[in-house]
mmCIF file of C-alpha atoms and ligand atoms in Angstrom:
data_model
loop_
_atom_site.group_PDB
_atom_site.id
_atom_site.type_symbol
_atom_site.label_atom_id
_atom_site.label_comp_id
_atom_site.label_asym_id
_atom_site.label_seq_id
_atom_site.Cartn_x
_atom_site.Cartn_y
_atom_site.Cartn_z
ATOM 1 C CA MET Z 1 104.435 125.920 43.663
ATOM 2 C CA LYS Z 2 107.502 123.896 44.553
ATOM 3 C CA VAL Z 3 107.920 120.103 44.523
ATOM 4 C CA GLN Z 4 110.976 118.473 46.061
ATOM 5 C CA LEU Z 5 111.983 114.841 46.415
ATOM 6 C CA LEU Z 6 113.019 114.660 50.079
ATOM 7 C CA SER Z 7 113.890 111.001 50.332
ATOM 8 C CA TYR Z 8 113.681 107.776 48.351
ATOM 9 C CA THR Z 9 114.751 104.138 48.458
ATOM 10 C CA LYS Z 10 118.338 104.059 47.241
ATOM 11 C CA GLY Z 11 119.007 101.255 44.761
ATOM 12 C CA ALA Z 12 115.241 100.802 44.380
ATOM 13 C CA GLU Z 13 115.550 98.914 41.098
ATOM 14 C CA GLU Z 14 118.057 96.376 42.460
ATOM 15 C CA LEU Z 15 116.010 95.953 45.645
ATOM 16 C CA CYS Z 16 112.711 95.362 43.815
ATOM 17 C CA ALA Z 17 114.393 93.043 41.298
ATOM 18 C CA ALA Z 18 115.924 90.978 44.138
ATOM 19 C CA ALA Z 19 112.532 90.821 45.880
ATOM 20 C CA ALA Z 20 110.953 89.713 42.583
ATOM 21 C CA GLN Z 21 113.560 86.995 42.045
ATOM 22 C CA SER Z 22 113.184 85.748 45.627
ATOM 23 C CA CYS Z 23 109.666 84.583 44.688
ATOM 24 C CA TYR Z 24 111.124 82.079 42.222
ATOM 25 C CA SER Z 25 114.438 81.197 43.871
ATOM 26 C CA ASP Z 26 115.636 78.971 46.688
ATOM 27 C CA ARG Z 27 117.903 81.890 47.702
ATOM 28 C CA PRO Z 28 116.717 84.749 49.930
ATOM 29 C CA ALA Z 29 116.535 88.371 48.722
ATOM 30 C CA SER Z 30 119.696 89.229 50.734
ATOM 31 C CA ASP Z 31 121.773 86.831 48.577
ATOM 32 C CA LEU Z 32 120.060 87.839 45.370
ATOM 33 C CA LEU Z 33 120.644 91.538 46.104
ATOM 34 C CA LYS Z 34 124.386 90.906 46.566
ATOM 35 C CA GLY Z 35 124.431 89.054 43.258
ATOM 36 C CA MET Z 36 122.574 91.863 41.451
ATOM 37 C CA LYS Z 37 125.810 93.710 40.465
ATOM 38 C CA GLY Z 38 126.387 93.430 36.732
ATOM 39 C CA LYS Z 39 122.849 92.115 36.176
ATOM 40 C CA ARG Z 40 120.072 94.120 34.523
ATOM 41 C CA PRO Z 41 117.480 94.856 37.239
ATOM 42 C CA ASP Z 42 115.537 96.892 34.658
ATOM 43 C CA ARG Z 43 115.018 93.745 32.524
ATOM 44 C CA ILE Z 44 113.981 91.667 35.546
ATOM 45 C CA LEU Z 45 111.454 94.344 36.562
ATOM 46 C CA GLU Z 46 110.174 94.905 33.042
ATOM 47 C CA ASN Z 47 109.498 91.212 32.717
ATOM 48 C CA ILE Z 48 107.860 90.664 36.085
ATOM 49 C CA VAL Z 49 105.861 93.917 36.208
ATOM 50 C CA GLY Z 50 104.801 93.249 32.603
ATOM 51 C CA MET Z 51 103.304 89.969 33.844
ATOM 52 C CA GLY Z 52 101.127 91.927 36.286
ATOM 53 C CA HIS Z 53 103.214 91.164 39.390
ATOM 54 C CA HIS Z 54 103.086 94.806 40.510
ATOM 55 C CA SER Z 55 103.544 94.225 44.246
ATOM 56 C CA VAL Z 56 107.322 93.849 43.853
ATOM 57 C CA ILE Z 57 107.727 97.596 43.263
ATOM 58 C CA GLU Z 58 105.914 98.376 46.524
ATOM 59 C CA HIS Z 59 109.291 97.930 48.268
ATOM 60 C CA ALA Z 60 110.459 101.291 46.875
ATOM 61 C CA THR Z 61 109.127 104.457 48.496
ATOM 62 C CA TYR Z 62 109.439 108.147 47.662
ATOM 63 C CA THR Z 63 108.790 111.188 49.885
ATOM 64 C CA PHE Z 64 107.958 114.567 48.352
ATOM 65 C CA SER Z 65 107.479 118.026 49.814
ATOM 66 C CA VAL Z 66 104.794 119.881 47.889
ATOM 67 C CA GLU Z 67 104.817 123.567 48.796
ATOM 68 C CA GLY Z 68 102.666 126.605 48.027
ATOM 69 C CA VAL Z 69 99.753 124.726 46.480
ATOM 70 C CA SER Z 70 96.036 125.291 47.013
ATOM 71 C CA ARG Z 71 93.779 123.391 49.370
ATOM 72 C CA ALA Z 72 91.725 122.626 46.215
ATOM 73 C CA LEU Z 73 94.700 120.576 45.043
ATOM 74 C CA THR Z 74 95.399 118.799 48.342
ATOM 75 C CA HIS Z 75 91.730 117.818 48.655
ATOM 76 C CA GLN Z 76 92.126 115.858 45.406
ATOM 77 C CA LEU Z 77 95.562 114.549 46.351
ATOM 78 C CA VAL Z 78 94.511 112.942 49.631
ATOM 79 C CA ARG Z 79 91.854 110.904 47.810
ATOM 80 C CA HIS Z 80 94.805 108.662 46.916
ATOM 81 C CA ARG Z 81 94.554 106.355 49.890
ATOM 82 C CA VAL Z 82 97.618 104.165 49.555
ATOM 83 C CA ALA Z 83 99.926 106.925 50.764
ATOM 84 C CA SER Z 84 101.036 108.846 53.872
ATOM 85 C CA TYR Z 85 100.469 112.579 54.258
ATOM 86 C CA SER Z 86 101.464 115.363 56.674
ATOM 87 C CA GLN Z 87 99.719 118.647 55.924
ATOM 88 C CA GLN Z 88 100.207 122.106 57.402
ATOM 89 C CA SER Z 89 97.541 122.730 60.036
ATOM 90 C CA GLN Z 90 95.138 125.673 59.814
ATOM 91 C CA ARG Z 91 94.694 125.441 63.603
ATOM 92 C CA TYR Z 92 98.309 125.590 64.760
ATOM 93 C CA VAL Z 93 99.854 127.745 62.027
ATOM 94 C CA SER Z 94 98.857 131.388 61.789
ATOM 95 C CA MET Z 95 96.731 132.034 58.705
ATOM 96 C CA ASP Z 96 96.622 135.813 59.291
ATOM 97 C CA ARG Z 97 98.542 136.558 56.097
ATOM 98 C CA ALA Z 98 96.416 136.297 52.949
ATOM 99 C CA ASP Z 99 98.305 133.545 51.129
ATOM 100 C CA TYR Z 100 96.428 131.994 48.227
ATOM 101 C CA VAL Z 101 96.835 130.473 44.763
ATOM 102 C CA VAL Z 102 95.479 132.373 41.734
ATOM 103 C CA PRO Z 103 94.650 130.009 38.842
ATOM 104 C CA PRO Z 104 96.261 131.032 35.506
ATOM 105 C CA SER Z 105 92.854 131.495 33.820
ATOM 106 C CA ILE Z 106 92.001 134.118 36.452
ATOM 107 C CA ARG Z 107 95.469 135.734 36.348
ATOM 108 C CA GLU Z 108 95.137 136.121 32.580
ATOM 109 C CA ASN Z 109 91.784 137.909 32.864
ATOM 110 C CA GLU Z 110 92.108 141.384 34.367
ATOM 111 C CA GLY Z 111 88.472 141.728 35.441
ATOM 112 C CA ALA Z 112 88.321 138.227 36.905
ATOM 113 C CA GLU Z 113 91.573 138.729 38.789
ATOM 114 C CA ARG Z 114 90.354 142.026 40.266
ATOM 115 C CA GLU Z 115 87.140 140.409 41.557
ATOM 116 C CA PHE Z 116 89.048 137.378 42.826
ATOM 117 C CA ARG Z 117 91.579 139.424 44.784
ATOM 118 C CA LYS Z 118 88.831 141.714 46.153
ATOM 119 C CA LEU Z 119 87.041 138.669 47.545
ATOM 120 C CA MET Z 120 90.273 137.211 48.977
ATOM 121 C CA ASP Z 121 90.998 140.515 50.773
ATOM 122 C CA ARG Z 122 87.492 140.526 52.223
ATOM 123 C CA ILE Z 123 87.733 136.865 53.312
ATOM 124 C CA TRP Z 124 90.982 137.515 55.173
ATOM 125 C CA GLU Z 125 89.526 140.658 56.758
ATOM 126 C CA VAL Z 126 86.669 138.576 58.171
ATOM 127 C CA TYR Z 127 89.097 135.775 59.130
ATOM 128 C CA ARG Z 128 91.279 138.161 61.174
ATOM 129 C CA VAL Z 129 88.237 139.572 63.005
ATOM 130 C CA LEU Z 130 86.875 136.074 63.689
ATOM 131 C CA SER Z 131 90.213 134.683 64.841
ATOM 132 C CA GLU Z 132 90.279 137.325 67.576
ATOM 133 C CA THR Z 133 86.748 136.572 68.733
ATOM 134 C CA VAL Z 134 86.301 132.792 68.309
ATOM 135 C CA GLU Z 135 88.620 129.766 68.249
ATOM 136 C CA VAL Z 136 91.000 129.741 65.264
ATOM 137 C CA GLU Z 137 89.695 126.271 64.396
ATOM 138 C CA ASP Z 138 86.301 127.883 63.760
ATOM 139 C CA ALA Z 139 87.569 131.105 62.149
ATOM 140 C CA ARG Z 140 89.237 128.970 59.452
ATOM 141 C CA TYR Z 141 85.812 127.909 58.139
ATOM 142 C CA VAL Z 142 85.759 131.088 56.029
ATOM 143 C CA LEU Z 143 89.094 130.343 54.339
ATOM 144 C CA PRO Z 144 88.805 129.462 50.636
ATOM 145 C CA ASN Z 145 89.836 126.470 48.500
ATOM 146 C CA ALA Z 146 92.497 128.803 47.094
ATOM 147 C CA SER Z 147 94.318 128.966 50.490
ATOM 148 C CA SER Z 148 97.964 128.098 50.108
ATOM 149 C CA THR Z 149 99.275 125.018 51.941
ATOM 150 C CA ASN Z 150 102.256 122.667 52.231
ATOM 151 C CA ILE Z 151 102.026 118.887 52.296
ATOM 152 C CA THR Z 152 104.514 116.021 52.652
ATOM 153 C CA ILE Z 153 103.633 112.863 50.722
ATOM 154 C CA THR Z 154 105.072 109.361 50.821
ATOM 155 C CA MET Z 155 103.985 106.822 48.215
ATOM 156 C CA ASN Z 156 105.426 103.527 47.098
ATOM 157 C CA ALA Z 157 106.338 103.049 43.438
ATOM 158 C CA ARG Z 158 103.202 101.048 42.629
ATOM 159 C CA GLU Z 159 100.894 103.738 44.008
ATOM 160 C CA LEU Z 160 102.970 106.466 42.362
ATOM 161 C CA ARG Z 161 102.572 104.788 38.969
ATOM 162 C CA HIS Z 162 98.808 104.611 39.567
ATOM 163 C CA PHE Z 163 98.777 108.267 40.686
ATOM 164 C CA PHE Z 164 100.717 109.341 37.556
ATOM 165 C CA SER Z 165 98.354 107.348 35.386
ATOM 166 C CA LEU Z 166 95.377 109.372 36.676
ATOM 167 C CA ARG Z 167 96.895 112.745 37.440
ATOM 168 C CA CYS Z 168 99.398 113.279 34.580
ATOM 169 C CA CYS Z 169 96.433 112.919 32.218
ATOM 170 C CA ASN Z 170 95.348 116.085 30.383
ATOM 171 C CA ARG Z 171 91.868 115.480 31.804
ATOM 172 C CA ALA Z 172 93.168 115.956 35.363
ATOM 173 C CA GLN Z 173 92.830 119.413 36.912
ATOM 174 C CA TRP Z 174 95.750 121.734 35.960
ATOM 175 C CA GLU Z 175 97.288 122.193 39.415
ATOM 176 C CA ILE Z 176 97.381 118.523 40.414
ATOM 177 C CA ARG Z 177 98.655 117.702 36.905
ATOM 178 C CA MET Z 178 101.538 120.183 37.353
ATOM 179 C CA VAL Z 179 102.435 118.607 40.692
ATOM 180 C CA ALA Z 180 102.127 115.053 39.299
ATOM 181 C CA ASP Z 181 104.296 115.929 36.265
ATOM 182 C CA GLU Z 182 107.005 117.290 38.539
ATOM 183 C CA MET Z 183 106.803 114.279 40.881
ATOM 184 C CA LEU Z 184 107.144 112.012 37.837
ATOM 185 C CA ARG Z 185 110.200 113.919 36.627
ATOM 186 C CA LEU Z 186 111.849 113.615 40.045
ATOM 187 C CA ALA Z 187 110.961 109.925 40.548
ATOM 188 C CA LYS Z 188 112.146 109.033 37.037
ATOM 189 C CA GLY Z 189 115.423 110.835 37.721
ATOM 190 C CA VAL Z 190 116.280 108.431 40.565
ATOM 191 C CA SER Z 191 114.510 105.230 39.399
ATOM 192 C CA PRO Z 192 114.410 105.442 35.584
ATOM 193 C CA SER Z 193 113.444 101.863 34.854
ATOM 194 C CA ILE Z 194 110.593 101.790 37.389
ATOM 195 C CA PHE Z 195 109.035 104.961 35.949
ATOM 196 C CA LYS Z 196 110.181 104.852 32.321
ATOM 197 C CA ASP Z 197 106.694 104.285 30.831
ATOM 198 C CA SER Z 198 104.858 106.049 33.661
ATOM 199 C CA GLY Z 199 102.159 108.629 33.043
ATOM 200 C CA PRO Z 200 98.641 108.487 31.607
ATOM 201 C CA PRO Z 201 97.579 105.410 29.579
ATOM 202 C CA CYS Z 202 98.326 107.300 26.305
ATOM 203 C CA VAL Z 203 102.043 107.057 27.176
ATOM 204 C CA ARG Z 204 101.866 103.251 26.965
ATOM 205 C CA GLY Z 205 99.168 102.827 24.324
ATOM 206 C CA LYS Z 206 95.527 103.748 23.957
ATOM 207 C CA CYS Z 207 93.684 106.500 25.832
ATOM 208 C CA LEU Z 208 90.965 105.073 28.111
ATOM 209 C CA GLU Z 209 88.873 108.255 28.298
ATOM 210 C CA GLY Z 210 86.651 107.345 25.341
ATOM 211 C CA LYS Z 211 84.502 110.289 24.213
ATOM 212 C CA MET Z 212 86.103 112.452 26.917
ATOM 213 C CA SER Z 213 89.594 111.956 25.412
ATOM 214 C CA CYS Z 214 91.580 115.178 24.887
ATOM 215 C CA GLY Z 215 92.973 113.730 21.635
ATOM 216 C CA LYS Z 216 96.487 114.919 22.529
ATOM 217 C CA PRO Z 217 98.607 111.927 23.606
ATOM 218 C CA ARG Z 218 101.383 112.935 26.029
ATOM 219 C CA ARG Z 219 103.741 110.147 24.869
ATOM 220 C CA LYS Z 220 106.459 112.347 23.331
ATOM 221 C CA GLU Z 221 106.147 115.111 25.916
ATOM 222 C CA LEU Z 222 106.530 112.761 28.907
ATOM 223 C CA LYS Z 223 109.299 110.689 27.285
ATOM 224 C CA LYS Z 224 111.487 113.816 27.582
ATOM 225 C CA VAL Z 225 110.710 114.221 31.301
HETATM 226 C C1 LIG R 1 90.028 113.342 36.248
HETATM 227 C C2 LIG R 1 89.497 112.971 37.605
HETATM 228 C C3 LIG R 1 88.259 113.425 38.007
HETATM 229 C C4 LIG R 1 87.731 113.070 39.254
HETATM 230 N N1 LIG R 1 86.516 113.556 39.642
HETATM 231 C C5 LIG R 1 86.007 113.177 40.843
HETATM 232 C C6 LIG R 1 84.712 113.643 41.258
HETATM 233 O O1 LIG R 1 84.041 114.397 40.549
HETATM 234 N N2 LIG R 1 84.226 113.254 42.472
HETATM 235 C C7 LIG R 1 84.948 112.413 43.287
HETATM 236 O O2 LIG R 1 84.468 112.064 44.380
HETATM 237 N N3 LIG R 1 86.175 111.978 42.925
HETATM 238 C C8 LIG R 1 86.712 112.329 41.740
HETATM 239 N N4 LIG R 1 87.953 111.871 41.374
HETATM 240 C C9 LIG R 1 88.720 111.069 42.353
HETATM 241 C C10 LIG R 1 88.678 109.564 42.023
HETATM 242 O O3 LIG R 1 87.358 109.080 42.062
HETATM 243 C C11 LIG R 1 89.535 108.778 43.039
HETATM 244 O O4 LIG R 1 89.021 108.943 44.340
HETATM 245 C C12 LIG R 1 90.969 109.228 43.049
HETATM 246 O O5 LIG R 1 91.465 109.440 41.765
HETATM 247 C C13 LIG R 1 91.832 108.169 43.769
HETATM 248 O O6 LIG R 1 91.947 107.059 42.915
HETATM 249 P P1 LIG R 1 91.878 105.549 43.367
HETATM 250 O O7 LIG R 1 90.731 105.326 44.262
HETATM 251 O O8 LIG R 1 92.017 104.666 42.173
HETATM 252 O O9 LIG R 1 93.267 105.400 44.035
HETATM 253 P P2 LIG R 1 93.916 105.176 45.470
HETATM 254 O O10 LIG R 1 93.111 105.625 46.620
HETATM 255 O O11 LIG R 1 95.210 105.803 45.234
HETATM 256 O O12 LIG R 1 94.010 103.610 45.516
HETATM 257 C C14 LIG R 1 94.831 102.875 44.630
HETATM 258 C C15 LIG R 1 94.125 101.600 44.248
HETATM 259 O O13 LIG R 1 94.004 100.789 45.419
HETATM 260 C C16 LIG R 1 92.776 100.082 45.366
HETATM 261 N N5 LIG R 1 91.962 100.505 46.507
HETATM 262 C C17 LIG R 1 92.214 101.508 47.376
HETATM 263 N N6 LIG R 1 91.269 101.577 48.319
HETATM 264 C C18 LIG R 1 90.371 100.606 48.023
HETATM 265 C C19 LIG R 1 89.165 100.173 48.611
HETATM 266 N N7 LIG R 1 88.652 100.757 49.698
HETATM 267 N N8 LIG R 1 88.522 99.142 48.056
HETATM 268 C C20 LIG R 1 89.000 98.521 46.963
HETATM 269 N N9 LIG R 1 90.137 98.892 46.320
HETATM 270 C C21 LIG R 1 90.822 99.912 46.864
HETATM 271 C C22 LIG R 1 92.114 100.437 44.036
HETATM 272 O O14 LIG R 1 92.510 99.494 43.079
HETATM 273 C C23 LIG R 1 92.711 101.783 43.708
HETATM 274 O O15 LIG R 1 92.692 102.098 42.329
HETATM 275 C C24 LIG R 1 88.486 112.219 40.140
HETATM 276 C C25 LIG R 1 89.734 111.755 39.717
HETATM 277 C C26 LIG R 1 90.248 112.120 38.477
HETATM 278 C C27 LIG R 1 91.612 111.600 38.066
#
């Protein structure tokens, strides 16, 4: 699995802070942005986002390339609707090569891994036969959730914070959590004040999972990210 930050809003903190101030000023955001030098955009954002005015951070967007992940992961990912996605096609890209993700729990169990790989080999054998006899778009119906894929994602900072809140949680599935953790690390690297307290609710305070709580707050772990 590989996660890369392809593009992001430069000066996101200054931009969002100027947009926030423009709500309460007789000056437009263009003037306020020029005057942002030497000011503390992090304090402006902390204050305004803390008041629940989250829309101001929607002006910052981030584009990630997520590579070599399973279709099981991307199925969960695309449930996040306030985002843009471009995913590798199983119709236009040759799927002849058996390329799949093996979950760690299966890799660590010799017997399970043997059975898993045996089934994958058989699936791709059938896929290759089918793709020569019927349309590729139909042959792909036999491909598994484990099939490897690439996806490009664009989210704004507000949606990213929401995504991190759900998917950096220990209760999220391991693969999407690994991707979310890496996306958080990359986003925090370029916009530290927007993402400084980002992550599951236990990073900011109390866990919301009730009886389902893992009991292992990620506060310290994600502070280092
Ligand atoms: C641990 C975990 C387990 C899960 N298990 C399942 C499962 O078993 N089955 C399943 O189907 N899903 C499951 N999900 C997916 C989950 O139900 C959501 O679909 C997914 O997390 C996207 O979240 P969202 O809808 O809040 O966010 P997004 O789609 O990212 O939307 C962001 C926010 O925008 C607002 N919004 C977006 N669209 C609408 C709308 N149409 N109407 C009103 N408000 C809107 C909401 O406030 C929403 O929170 C699971 C998620 C997690 C984290």
